[in-house]
mmCIF file of C-alpha atoms in Angstrom:
data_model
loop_
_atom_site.group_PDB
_atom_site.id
_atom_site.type_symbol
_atom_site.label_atom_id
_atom_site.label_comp_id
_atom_site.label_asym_id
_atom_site.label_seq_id
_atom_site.Cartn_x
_atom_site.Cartn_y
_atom_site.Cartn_z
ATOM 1 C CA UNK N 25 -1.454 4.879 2.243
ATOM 2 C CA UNK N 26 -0.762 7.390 -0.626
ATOM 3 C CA UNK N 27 0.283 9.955 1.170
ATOM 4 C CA UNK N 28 3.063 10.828 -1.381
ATOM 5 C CA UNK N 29 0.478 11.635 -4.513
ATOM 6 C CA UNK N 30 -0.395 15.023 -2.883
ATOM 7 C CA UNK N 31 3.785 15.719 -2.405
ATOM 8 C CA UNK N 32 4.207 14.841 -5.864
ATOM 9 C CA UNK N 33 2.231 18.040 -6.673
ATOM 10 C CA UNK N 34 3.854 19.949 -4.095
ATOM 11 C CA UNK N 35 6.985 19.855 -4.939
ATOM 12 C CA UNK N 36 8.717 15.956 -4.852
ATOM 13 C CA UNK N 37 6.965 15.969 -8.331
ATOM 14 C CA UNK N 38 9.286 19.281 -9.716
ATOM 15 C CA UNK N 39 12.439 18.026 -7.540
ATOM 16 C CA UNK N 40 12.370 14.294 -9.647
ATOM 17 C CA UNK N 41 11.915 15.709 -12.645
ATOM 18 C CA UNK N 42 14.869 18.251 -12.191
ATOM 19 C CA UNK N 43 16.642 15.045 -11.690
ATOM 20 C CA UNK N 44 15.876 12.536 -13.647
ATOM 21 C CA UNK N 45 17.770 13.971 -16.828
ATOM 22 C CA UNK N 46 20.391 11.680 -17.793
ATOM 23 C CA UNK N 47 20.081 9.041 -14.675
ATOM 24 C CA UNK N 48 20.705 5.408 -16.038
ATOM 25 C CA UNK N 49 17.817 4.079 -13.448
ATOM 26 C CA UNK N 50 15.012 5.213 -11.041
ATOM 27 C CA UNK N 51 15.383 2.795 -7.556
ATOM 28 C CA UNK N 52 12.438 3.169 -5.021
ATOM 29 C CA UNK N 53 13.832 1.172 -1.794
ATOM 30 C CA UNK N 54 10.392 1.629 0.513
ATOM 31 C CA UNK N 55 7.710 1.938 -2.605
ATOM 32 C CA UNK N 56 4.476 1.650 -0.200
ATOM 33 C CA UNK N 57 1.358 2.669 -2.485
ATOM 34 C CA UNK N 58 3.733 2.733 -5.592
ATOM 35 C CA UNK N 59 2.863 6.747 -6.118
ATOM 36 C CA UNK N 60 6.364 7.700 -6.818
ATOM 37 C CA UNK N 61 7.107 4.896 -8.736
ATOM 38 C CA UNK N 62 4.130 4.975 -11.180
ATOM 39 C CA UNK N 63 4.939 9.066 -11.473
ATOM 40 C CA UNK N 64 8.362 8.092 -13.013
ATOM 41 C CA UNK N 65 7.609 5.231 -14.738
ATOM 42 C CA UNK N 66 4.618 6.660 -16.947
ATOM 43 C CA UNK N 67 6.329 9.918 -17.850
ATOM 44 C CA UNK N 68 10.427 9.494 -18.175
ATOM 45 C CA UNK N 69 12.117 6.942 -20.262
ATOM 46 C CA UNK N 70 13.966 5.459 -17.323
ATOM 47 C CA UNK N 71 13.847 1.908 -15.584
ATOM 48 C CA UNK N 72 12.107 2.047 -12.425
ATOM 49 C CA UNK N 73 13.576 -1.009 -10.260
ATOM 50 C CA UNK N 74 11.059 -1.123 -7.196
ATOM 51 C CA UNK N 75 11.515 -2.913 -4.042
ATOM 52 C CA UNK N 76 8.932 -3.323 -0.796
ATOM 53 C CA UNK N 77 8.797 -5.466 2.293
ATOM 54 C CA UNK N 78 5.128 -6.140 1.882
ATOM 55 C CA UNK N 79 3.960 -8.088 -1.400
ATOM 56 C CA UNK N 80 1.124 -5.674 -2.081
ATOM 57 C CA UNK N 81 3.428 -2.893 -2.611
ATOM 58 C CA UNK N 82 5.234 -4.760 -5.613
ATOM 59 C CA UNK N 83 1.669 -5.768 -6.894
ATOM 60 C CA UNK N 84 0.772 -2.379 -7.413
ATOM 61 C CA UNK N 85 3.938 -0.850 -8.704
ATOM 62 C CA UNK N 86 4.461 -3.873 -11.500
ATOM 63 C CA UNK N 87 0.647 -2.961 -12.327
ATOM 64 C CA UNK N 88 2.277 0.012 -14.272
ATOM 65 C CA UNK N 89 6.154 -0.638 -14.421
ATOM 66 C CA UNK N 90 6.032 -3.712 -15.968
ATOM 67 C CA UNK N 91 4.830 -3.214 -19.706
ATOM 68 C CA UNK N 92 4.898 -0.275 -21.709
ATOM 69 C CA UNK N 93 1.491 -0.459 -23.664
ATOM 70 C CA UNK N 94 -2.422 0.202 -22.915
ATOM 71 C CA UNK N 95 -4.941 -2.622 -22.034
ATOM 72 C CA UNK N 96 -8.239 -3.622 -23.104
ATOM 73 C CA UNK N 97 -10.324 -3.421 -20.216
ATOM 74 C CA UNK N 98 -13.015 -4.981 -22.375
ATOM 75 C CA UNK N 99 -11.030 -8.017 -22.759
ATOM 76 C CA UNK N 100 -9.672 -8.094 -19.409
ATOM 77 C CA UNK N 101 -13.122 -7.489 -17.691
ATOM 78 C CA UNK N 102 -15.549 -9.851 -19.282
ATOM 79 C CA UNK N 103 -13.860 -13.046 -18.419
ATOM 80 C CA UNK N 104 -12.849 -12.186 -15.451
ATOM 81 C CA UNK N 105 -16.140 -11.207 -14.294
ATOM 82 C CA UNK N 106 -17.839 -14.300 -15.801
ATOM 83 C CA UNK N 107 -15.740 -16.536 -14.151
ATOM 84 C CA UNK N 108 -15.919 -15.102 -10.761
ATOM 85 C CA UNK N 109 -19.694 -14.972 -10.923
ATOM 86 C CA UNK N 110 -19.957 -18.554 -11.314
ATOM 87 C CA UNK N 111 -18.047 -18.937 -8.600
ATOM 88 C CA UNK N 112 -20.169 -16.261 -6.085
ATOM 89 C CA UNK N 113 -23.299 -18.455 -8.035
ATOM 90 C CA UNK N 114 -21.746 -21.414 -6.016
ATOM 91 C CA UNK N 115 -21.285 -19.987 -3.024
ATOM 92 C CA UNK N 116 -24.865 -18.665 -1.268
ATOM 93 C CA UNK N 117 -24.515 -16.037 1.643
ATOM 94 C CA UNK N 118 -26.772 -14.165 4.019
ATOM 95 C CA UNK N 119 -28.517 -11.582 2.812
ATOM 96 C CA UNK N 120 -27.974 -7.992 4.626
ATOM 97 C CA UNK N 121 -30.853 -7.096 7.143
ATOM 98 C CA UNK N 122 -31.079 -3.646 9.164
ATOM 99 C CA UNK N 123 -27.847 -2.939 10.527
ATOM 100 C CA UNK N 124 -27.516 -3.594 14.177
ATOM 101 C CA UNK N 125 -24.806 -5.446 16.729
ATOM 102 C CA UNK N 126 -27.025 -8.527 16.677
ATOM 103 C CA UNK N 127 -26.620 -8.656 12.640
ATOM 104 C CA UNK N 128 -23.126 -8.560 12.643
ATOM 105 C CA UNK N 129 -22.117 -11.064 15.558
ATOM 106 C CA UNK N 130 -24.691 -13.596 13.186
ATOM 107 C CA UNK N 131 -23.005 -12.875 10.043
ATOM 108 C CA UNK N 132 -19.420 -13.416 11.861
ATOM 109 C CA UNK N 133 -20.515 -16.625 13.471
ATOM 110 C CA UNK N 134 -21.426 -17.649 9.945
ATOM 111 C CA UNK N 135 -18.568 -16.201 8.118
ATOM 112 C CA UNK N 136 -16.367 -18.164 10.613
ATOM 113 C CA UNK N 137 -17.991 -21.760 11.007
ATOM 114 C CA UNK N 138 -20.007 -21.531 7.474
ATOM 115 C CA UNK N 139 -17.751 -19.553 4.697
ATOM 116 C CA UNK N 140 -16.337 -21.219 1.718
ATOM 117 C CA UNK N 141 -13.321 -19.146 1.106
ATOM 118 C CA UNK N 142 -10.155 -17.770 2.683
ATOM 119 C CA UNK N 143 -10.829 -14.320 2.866
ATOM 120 C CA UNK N 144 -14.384 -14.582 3.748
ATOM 121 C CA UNK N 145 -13.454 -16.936 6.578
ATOM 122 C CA UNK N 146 -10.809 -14.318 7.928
ATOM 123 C CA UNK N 147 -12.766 -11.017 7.324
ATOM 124 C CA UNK N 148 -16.187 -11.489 6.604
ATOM 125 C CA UNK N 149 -18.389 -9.899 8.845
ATOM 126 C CA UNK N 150 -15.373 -7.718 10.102
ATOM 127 C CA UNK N 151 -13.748 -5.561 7.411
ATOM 128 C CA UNK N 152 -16.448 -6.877 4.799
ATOM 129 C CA UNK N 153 -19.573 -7.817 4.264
ATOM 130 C CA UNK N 154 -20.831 -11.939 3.590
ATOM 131 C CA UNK N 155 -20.987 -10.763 -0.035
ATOM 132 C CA UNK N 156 -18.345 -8.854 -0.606
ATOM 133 C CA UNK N 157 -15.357 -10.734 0.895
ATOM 134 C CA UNK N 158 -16.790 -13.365 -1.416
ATOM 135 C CA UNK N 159 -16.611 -11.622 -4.217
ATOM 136 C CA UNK N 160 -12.974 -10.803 -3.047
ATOM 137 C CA UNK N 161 -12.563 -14.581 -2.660
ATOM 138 C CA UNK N 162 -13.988 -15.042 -6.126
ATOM 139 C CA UNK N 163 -11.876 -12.229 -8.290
ATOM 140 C CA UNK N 164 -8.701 -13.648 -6.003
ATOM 141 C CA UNK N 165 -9.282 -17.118 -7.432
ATOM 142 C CA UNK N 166 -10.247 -16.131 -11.305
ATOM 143 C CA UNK N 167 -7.304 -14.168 -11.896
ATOM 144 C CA UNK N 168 -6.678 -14.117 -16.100
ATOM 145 C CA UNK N 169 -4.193 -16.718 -16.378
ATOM 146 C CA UNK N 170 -1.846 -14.115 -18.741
ATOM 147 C CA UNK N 171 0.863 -12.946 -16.406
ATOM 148 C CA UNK N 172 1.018 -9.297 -17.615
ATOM 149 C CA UNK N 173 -3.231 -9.999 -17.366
ATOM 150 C CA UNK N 174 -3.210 -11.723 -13.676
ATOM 151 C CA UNK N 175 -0.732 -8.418 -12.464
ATOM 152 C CA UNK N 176 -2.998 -5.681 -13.385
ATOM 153 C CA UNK N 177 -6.404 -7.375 -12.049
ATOM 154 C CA UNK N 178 -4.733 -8.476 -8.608
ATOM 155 C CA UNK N 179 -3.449 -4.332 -8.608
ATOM 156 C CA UNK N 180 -7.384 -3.617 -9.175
ATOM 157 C CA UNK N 181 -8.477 -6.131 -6.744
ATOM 158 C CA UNK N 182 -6.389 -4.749 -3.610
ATOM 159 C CA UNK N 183 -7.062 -0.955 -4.809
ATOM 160 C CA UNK N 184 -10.915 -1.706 -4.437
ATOM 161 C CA UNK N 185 -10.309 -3.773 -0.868
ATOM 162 C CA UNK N 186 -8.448 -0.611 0.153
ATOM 163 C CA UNK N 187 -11.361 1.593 -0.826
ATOM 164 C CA UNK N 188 -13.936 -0.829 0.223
ATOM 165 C CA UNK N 189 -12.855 -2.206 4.082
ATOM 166 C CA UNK N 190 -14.577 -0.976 6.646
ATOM 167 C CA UNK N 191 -11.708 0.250 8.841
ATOM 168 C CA UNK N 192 -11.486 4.159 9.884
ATOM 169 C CA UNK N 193 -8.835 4.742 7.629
ATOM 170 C CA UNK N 194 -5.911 2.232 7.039
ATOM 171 C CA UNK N 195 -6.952 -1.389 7.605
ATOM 172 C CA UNK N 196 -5.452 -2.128 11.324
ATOM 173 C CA UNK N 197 -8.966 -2.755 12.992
ATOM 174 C CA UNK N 198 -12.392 -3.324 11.367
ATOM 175 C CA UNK N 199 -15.274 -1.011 12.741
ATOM 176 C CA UNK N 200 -16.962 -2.604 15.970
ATOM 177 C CA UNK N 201 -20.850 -2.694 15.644
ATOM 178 C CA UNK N 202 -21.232 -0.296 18.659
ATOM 179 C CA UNK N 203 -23.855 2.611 18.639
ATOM 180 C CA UNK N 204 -20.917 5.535 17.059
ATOM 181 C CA UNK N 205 -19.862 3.414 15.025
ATOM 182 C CA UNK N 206 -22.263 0.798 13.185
ATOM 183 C CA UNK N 207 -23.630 3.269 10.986
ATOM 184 C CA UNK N 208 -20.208 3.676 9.203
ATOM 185 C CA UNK N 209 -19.680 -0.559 8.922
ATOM 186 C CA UNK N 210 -23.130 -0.247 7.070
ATOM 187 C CA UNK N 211 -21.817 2.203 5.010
ATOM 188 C CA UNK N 212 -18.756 0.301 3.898
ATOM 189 C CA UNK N 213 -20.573 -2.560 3.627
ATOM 190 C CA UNK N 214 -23.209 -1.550 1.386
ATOM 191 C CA UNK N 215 -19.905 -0.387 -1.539
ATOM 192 C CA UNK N 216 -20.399 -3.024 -4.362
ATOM 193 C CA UNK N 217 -16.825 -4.497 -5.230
ATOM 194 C CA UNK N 218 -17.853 -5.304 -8.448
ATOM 195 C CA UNK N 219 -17.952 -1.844 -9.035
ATOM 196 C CA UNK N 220 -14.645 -0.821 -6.896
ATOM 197 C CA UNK N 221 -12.939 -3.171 -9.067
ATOM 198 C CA UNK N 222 -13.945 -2.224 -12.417
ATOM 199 C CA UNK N 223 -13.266 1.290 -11.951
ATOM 200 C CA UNK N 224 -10.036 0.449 -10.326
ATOM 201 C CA UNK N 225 -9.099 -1.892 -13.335
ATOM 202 C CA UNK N 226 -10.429 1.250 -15.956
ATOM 203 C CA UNK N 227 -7.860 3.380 -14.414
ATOM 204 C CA UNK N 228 -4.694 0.395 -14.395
ATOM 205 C CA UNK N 229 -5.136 -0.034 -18.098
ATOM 206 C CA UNK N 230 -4.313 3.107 -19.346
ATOM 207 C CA UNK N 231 -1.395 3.661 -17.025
ATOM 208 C CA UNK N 232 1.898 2.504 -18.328
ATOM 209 C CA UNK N 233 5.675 2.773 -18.259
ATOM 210 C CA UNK N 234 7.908 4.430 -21.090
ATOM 211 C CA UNK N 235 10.546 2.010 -20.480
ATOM 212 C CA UNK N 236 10.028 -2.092 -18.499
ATOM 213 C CA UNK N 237 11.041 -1.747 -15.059
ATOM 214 C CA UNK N 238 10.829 -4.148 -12.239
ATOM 215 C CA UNK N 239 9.760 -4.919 -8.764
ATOM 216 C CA UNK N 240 10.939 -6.923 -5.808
ATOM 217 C CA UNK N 241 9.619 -8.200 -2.244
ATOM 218 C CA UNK N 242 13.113 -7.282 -0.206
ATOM 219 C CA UNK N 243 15.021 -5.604 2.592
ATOM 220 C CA UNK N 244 15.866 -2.025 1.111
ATOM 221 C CA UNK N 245 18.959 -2.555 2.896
ATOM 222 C CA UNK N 246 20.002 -5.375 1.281
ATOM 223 C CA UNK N 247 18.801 -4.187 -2.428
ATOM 224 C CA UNK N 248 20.968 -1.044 -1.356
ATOM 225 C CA UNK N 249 23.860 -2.864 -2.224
ATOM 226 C CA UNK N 250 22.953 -3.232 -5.634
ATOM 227 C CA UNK N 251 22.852 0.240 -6.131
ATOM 228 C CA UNK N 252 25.292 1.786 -8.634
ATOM 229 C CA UNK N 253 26.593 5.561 -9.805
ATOM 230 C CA UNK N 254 23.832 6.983 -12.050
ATOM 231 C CA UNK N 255 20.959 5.872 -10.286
ATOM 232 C CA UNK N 256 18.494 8.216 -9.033
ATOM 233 C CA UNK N 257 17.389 6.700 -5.353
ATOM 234 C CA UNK N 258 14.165 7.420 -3.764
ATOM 235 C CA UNK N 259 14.047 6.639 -0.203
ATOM 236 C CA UNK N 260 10.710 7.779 2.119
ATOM 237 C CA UNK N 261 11.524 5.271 5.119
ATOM 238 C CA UNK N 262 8.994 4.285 7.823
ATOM 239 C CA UNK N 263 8.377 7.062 10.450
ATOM 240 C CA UNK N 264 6.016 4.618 12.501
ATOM 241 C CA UNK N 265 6.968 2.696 16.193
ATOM 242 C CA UNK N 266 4.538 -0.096 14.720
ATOM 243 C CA UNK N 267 5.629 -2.506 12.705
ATOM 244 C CA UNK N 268 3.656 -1.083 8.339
ATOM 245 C CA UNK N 269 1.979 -5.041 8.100
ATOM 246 C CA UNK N 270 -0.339 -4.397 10.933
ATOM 247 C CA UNK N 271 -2.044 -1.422 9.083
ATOM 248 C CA UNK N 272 -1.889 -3.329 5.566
ATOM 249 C CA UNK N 273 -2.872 -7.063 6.277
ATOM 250 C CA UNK N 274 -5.534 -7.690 5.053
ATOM 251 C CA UNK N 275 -4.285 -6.065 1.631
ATOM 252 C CA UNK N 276 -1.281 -7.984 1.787
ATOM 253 C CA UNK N 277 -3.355 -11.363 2.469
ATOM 254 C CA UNK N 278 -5.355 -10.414 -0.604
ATOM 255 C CA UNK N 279 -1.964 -10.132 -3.004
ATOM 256 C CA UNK N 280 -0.973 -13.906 -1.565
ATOM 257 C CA UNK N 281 -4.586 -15.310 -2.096
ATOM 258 C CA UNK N 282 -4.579 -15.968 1.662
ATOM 259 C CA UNK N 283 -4.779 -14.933 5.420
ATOM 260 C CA UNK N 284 -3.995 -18.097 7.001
ATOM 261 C CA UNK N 285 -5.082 -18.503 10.416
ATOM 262 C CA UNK N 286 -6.236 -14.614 12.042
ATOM 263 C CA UNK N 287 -7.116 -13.598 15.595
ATOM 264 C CA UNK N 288 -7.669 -10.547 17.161
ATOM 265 C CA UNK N 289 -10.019 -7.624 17.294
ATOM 266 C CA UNK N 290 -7.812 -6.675 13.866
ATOM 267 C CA UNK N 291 -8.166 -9.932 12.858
ATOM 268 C CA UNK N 292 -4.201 -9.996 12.258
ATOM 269 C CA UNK N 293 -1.915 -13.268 10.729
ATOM 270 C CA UNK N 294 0.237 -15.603 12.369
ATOM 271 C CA UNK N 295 3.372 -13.374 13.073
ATOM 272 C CA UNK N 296 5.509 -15.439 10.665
ATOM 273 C CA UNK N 297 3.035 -13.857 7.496
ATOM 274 C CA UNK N 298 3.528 -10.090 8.691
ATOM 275 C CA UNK N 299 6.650 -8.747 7.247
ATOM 276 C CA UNK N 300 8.486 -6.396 10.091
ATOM 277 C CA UNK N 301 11.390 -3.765 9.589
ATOM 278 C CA UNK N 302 14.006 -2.296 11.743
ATOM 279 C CA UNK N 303 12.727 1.010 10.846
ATOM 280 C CA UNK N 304 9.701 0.448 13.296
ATOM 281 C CA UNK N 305 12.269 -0.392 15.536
ATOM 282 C CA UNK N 306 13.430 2.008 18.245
ATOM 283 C CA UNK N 307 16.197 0.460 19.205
ATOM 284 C CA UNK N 308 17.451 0.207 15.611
ATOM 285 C CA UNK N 309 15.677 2.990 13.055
ATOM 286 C CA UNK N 310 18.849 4.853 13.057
ATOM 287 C CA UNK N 311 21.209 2.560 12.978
ATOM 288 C CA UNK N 312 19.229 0.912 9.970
ATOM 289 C CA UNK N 313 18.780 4.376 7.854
ATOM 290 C CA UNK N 314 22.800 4.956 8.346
ATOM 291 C CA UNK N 315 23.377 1.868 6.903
ATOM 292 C CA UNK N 316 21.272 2.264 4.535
ATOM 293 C CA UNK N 317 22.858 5.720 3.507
ATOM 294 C CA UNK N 318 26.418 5.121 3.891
ATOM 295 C CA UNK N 319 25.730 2.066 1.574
ATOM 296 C CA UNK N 320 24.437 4.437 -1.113
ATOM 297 C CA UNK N 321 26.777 7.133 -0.911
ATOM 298 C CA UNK N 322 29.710 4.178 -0.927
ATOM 299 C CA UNK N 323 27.868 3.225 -4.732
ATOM 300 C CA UNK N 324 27.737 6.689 -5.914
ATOM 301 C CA UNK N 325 23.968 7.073 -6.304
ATOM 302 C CA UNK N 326 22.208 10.089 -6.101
ATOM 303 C CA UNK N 327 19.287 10.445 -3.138
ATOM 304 C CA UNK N 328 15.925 12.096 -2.693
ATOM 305 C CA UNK N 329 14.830 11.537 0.539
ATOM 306 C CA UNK N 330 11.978 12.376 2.198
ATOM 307 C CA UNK N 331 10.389 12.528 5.944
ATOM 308 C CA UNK N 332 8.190 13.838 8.544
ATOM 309 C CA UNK N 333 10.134 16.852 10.110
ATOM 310 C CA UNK N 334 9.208 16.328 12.860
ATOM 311 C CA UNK N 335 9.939 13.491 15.827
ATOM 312 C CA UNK N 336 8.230 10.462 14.557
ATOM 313 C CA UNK N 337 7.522 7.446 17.090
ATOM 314 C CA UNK N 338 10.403 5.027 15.818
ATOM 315 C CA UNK N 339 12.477 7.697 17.009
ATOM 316 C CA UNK N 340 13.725 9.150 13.864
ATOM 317 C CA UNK N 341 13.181 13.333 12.714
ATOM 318 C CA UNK N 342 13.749 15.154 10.398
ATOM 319 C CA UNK N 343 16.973 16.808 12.458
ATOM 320 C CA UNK N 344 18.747 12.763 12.751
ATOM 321 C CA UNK N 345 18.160 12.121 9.382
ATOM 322 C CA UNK N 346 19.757 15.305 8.816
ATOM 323 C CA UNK N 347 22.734 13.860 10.996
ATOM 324 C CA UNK N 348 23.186 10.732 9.644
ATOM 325 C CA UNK N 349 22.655 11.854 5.881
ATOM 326 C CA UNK N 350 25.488 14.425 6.236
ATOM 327 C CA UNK N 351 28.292 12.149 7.173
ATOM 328 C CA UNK N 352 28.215 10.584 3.693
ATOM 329 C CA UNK N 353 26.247 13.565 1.488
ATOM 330 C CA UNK N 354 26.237 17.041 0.595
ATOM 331 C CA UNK N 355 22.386 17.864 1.585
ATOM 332 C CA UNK N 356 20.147 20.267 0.242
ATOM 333 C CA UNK N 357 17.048 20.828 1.205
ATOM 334 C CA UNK N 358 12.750 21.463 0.996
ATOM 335 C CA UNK N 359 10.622 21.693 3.268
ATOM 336 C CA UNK N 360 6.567 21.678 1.831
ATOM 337 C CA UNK N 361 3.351 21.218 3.314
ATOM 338 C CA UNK N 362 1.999 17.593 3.490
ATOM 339 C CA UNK N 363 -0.422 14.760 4.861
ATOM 340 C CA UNK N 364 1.116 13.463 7.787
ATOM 341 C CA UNK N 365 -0.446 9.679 8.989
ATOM 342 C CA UNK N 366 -0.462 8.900 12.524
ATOM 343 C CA UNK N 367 -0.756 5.141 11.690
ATOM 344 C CA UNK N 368 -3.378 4.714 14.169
ATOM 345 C CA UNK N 369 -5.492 7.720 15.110
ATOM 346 C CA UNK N 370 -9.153 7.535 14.603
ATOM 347 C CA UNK N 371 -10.709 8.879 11.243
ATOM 348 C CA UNK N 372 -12.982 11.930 11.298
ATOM 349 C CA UNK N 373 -16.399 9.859 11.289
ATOM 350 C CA UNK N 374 -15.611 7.869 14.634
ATOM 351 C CA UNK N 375 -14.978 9.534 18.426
ATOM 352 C CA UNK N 376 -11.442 10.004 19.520
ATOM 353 C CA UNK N 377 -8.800 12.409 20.779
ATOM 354 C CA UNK N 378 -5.893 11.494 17.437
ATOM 355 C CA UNK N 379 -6.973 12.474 14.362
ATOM 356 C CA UNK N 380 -5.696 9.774 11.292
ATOM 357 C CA UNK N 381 -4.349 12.604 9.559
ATOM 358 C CA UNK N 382 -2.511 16.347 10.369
ATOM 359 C CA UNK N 383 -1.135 18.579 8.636
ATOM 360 C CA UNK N 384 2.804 18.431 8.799
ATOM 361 C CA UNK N 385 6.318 19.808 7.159
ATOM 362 C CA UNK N 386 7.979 16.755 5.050
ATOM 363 C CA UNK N 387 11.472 17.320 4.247
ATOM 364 C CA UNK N 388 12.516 16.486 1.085
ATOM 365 C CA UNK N 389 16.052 16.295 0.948
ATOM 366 C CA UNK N 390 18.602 15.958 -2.002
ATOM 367 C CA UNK N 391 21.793 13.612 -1.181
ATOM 368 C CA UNK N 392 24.596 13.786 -3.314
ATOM 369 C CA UNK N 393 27.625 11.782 -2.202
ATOM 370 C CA UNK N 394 30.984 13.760 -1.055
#
């Protein structure tokens, strides 16, 4: 996730602020880690309207969008902390022994048949530790009761999971307790959330936007239709075959408060709680990004667009998006150097053939309707 802070300094950052001169709104359709939408919101005087399938995504951008001045983190901190730690006073746990397979089947069994809590229940002893999935529990359920308050410490809270799970690199599948890879679960267990939070929630309070913008849980197809002449449009669709809410559930089950009944090695929802989008679709990624286009160029707003250039495994590339973008646009065109996420390769501390992460050309393309 993020993979769009390191294009904003190679050149998406220079390309939105050649356009955002004059533009009535900013629109990000498919905000993910909220990068782009934070970058706009914190430096132009423009309303940033963002939109996500996945409620985490709209946590994080309203973190910044949504007000216009500096926090305390003082004020926000204290309470917050005392609460919780009544609550983790409450709630005893195991304490950590030498790392080993037998340790972590014990403190699973426990977690499962012994936790108070949703998120320990569902992914303690898997992507956290007894102790810190209930302090995860125990921020989750102290949220400041201030709206503007509750917004920024929930954005904190899910930064720090990210940062903290024990997963080789986005959150699909907790590290097993096998000989390559135990080592690594110790690691991530031993990161104190307390910690992960504050500095998380240090960093939140000083962001803000110029002007109030928004944030939705929708279908960027749908919100597409609200999209009028004068808007500048941001669009970075899914390049993935598999469905974004299998890599990001347990982040997304920390924004609702909880998992619901999991199962699995990933320790995944009930189906009905993961979001899915046509653009992990085969069968229907392109006829879902020409829709999406021709509704855009139909309400006169101007696109940036970017993409892997390259074949992705939804089907799409950078050459159909091409296609598809100039039966409604007059295209021009970047190509720059970026992180490209193979949602589902292995990280560089575990064995495997697929790295997470190669080096790739993104397109970033510039759509302005014929």
């Amino acid at each position: 996730m993020g993979s769009k802070r390191q294009m904003l300094k190679n050149g998406l950052g220079d390309f939105l602020n050649d356009e955002i001169s004059g533009r009535k709104r900013f629109v990000d359709l498919f905000c993910g880690s909220a990068a782009v939408t934070w970058h706009v919101a914190q430096r132009y005087s423009v309303p940033t309207l963002a939109c996500d399938l996945q409620l985490f995504s709209v946590v994080l951008a309203e973190a910044v969008s949504s007000r216009t001045e500096v926090l305390s983190t003082v004020d926000l901190w204290s309470g917050w902390l005392e609460s919780s730690s009544r609550y983790v006073a409450e709630r005893p746990f195991p304490l950590m022994r030498k790392m080993s397979k037998t340790l972590v089947g014990e403190l699973r069994k426990w977690c499962k048949t012994e936790g108070q809590g949703a998120l320990l229940v569902a992914y303690g002893g898997h992507y956290y530790s007894p102790e810190q999935a209930t302090w995860l529990d125990a921020f989750r359920k102290n949220l400041p009761e201030n709206p503007t308050a509750q917004k920024v410490c929930l954005a904190a809270l899910i930064i720090a999971a990210s940062k903290a799970a024990a997963s080789p690199g986005h959150t699909a599948q907790p590290f097993q307790p096998t000989a390559t890879a135990l080592q690594y679960l110790g690691q991530s267990w031993a990161l104190n959330i307390r910690d992960l939070v504050q500095s998380a929630l240090a960093d939140l309070v000083l962001r803000h936007a110029k002007v109030l913008g928004a944030a939705i849980v929708g279908d960027a197809n749908v919100l597409a239709e609200q999209a009028m002449d004068g808007d500048l449009v941001f669009v970075d669709p899914p390049y993935s075959g598999v469905q974004y809410s299998r890599f990001y559930h347990v982040l997304e089950s920390i924004a609702a408060g909880d998992a619901g009944p999991v199962s699995g090695v990933g320790r995944y929802p009930v189906p009905s709680k993961r979001p899915s989008s046509d653009y992990s679709l085969k069968s229907k990624s392109e006829s879902a990004i020409d829709a999406l286009l021709e509704k855009l160029a139909d309400r006169g707003a101007v696109v940036m667009l970017t993409f892997p250039d390259h074949l992705c495994s939804n089907g799409l590339s950078g050459d159909a998006i091409r296609e598809i973008a100039a039966k409604n646009f007059k295209i021009s065109e970047k190509s720059v150097k970026s992180v490209f996420s193979t949602l589902g390769g292995v990280s560089s501390v575990t064995a495997g053939s697929r790295k997470a992460r190669q080096n790739a050309d993104e397109l970033i393309l510039r759509l302005e309707p014929i």
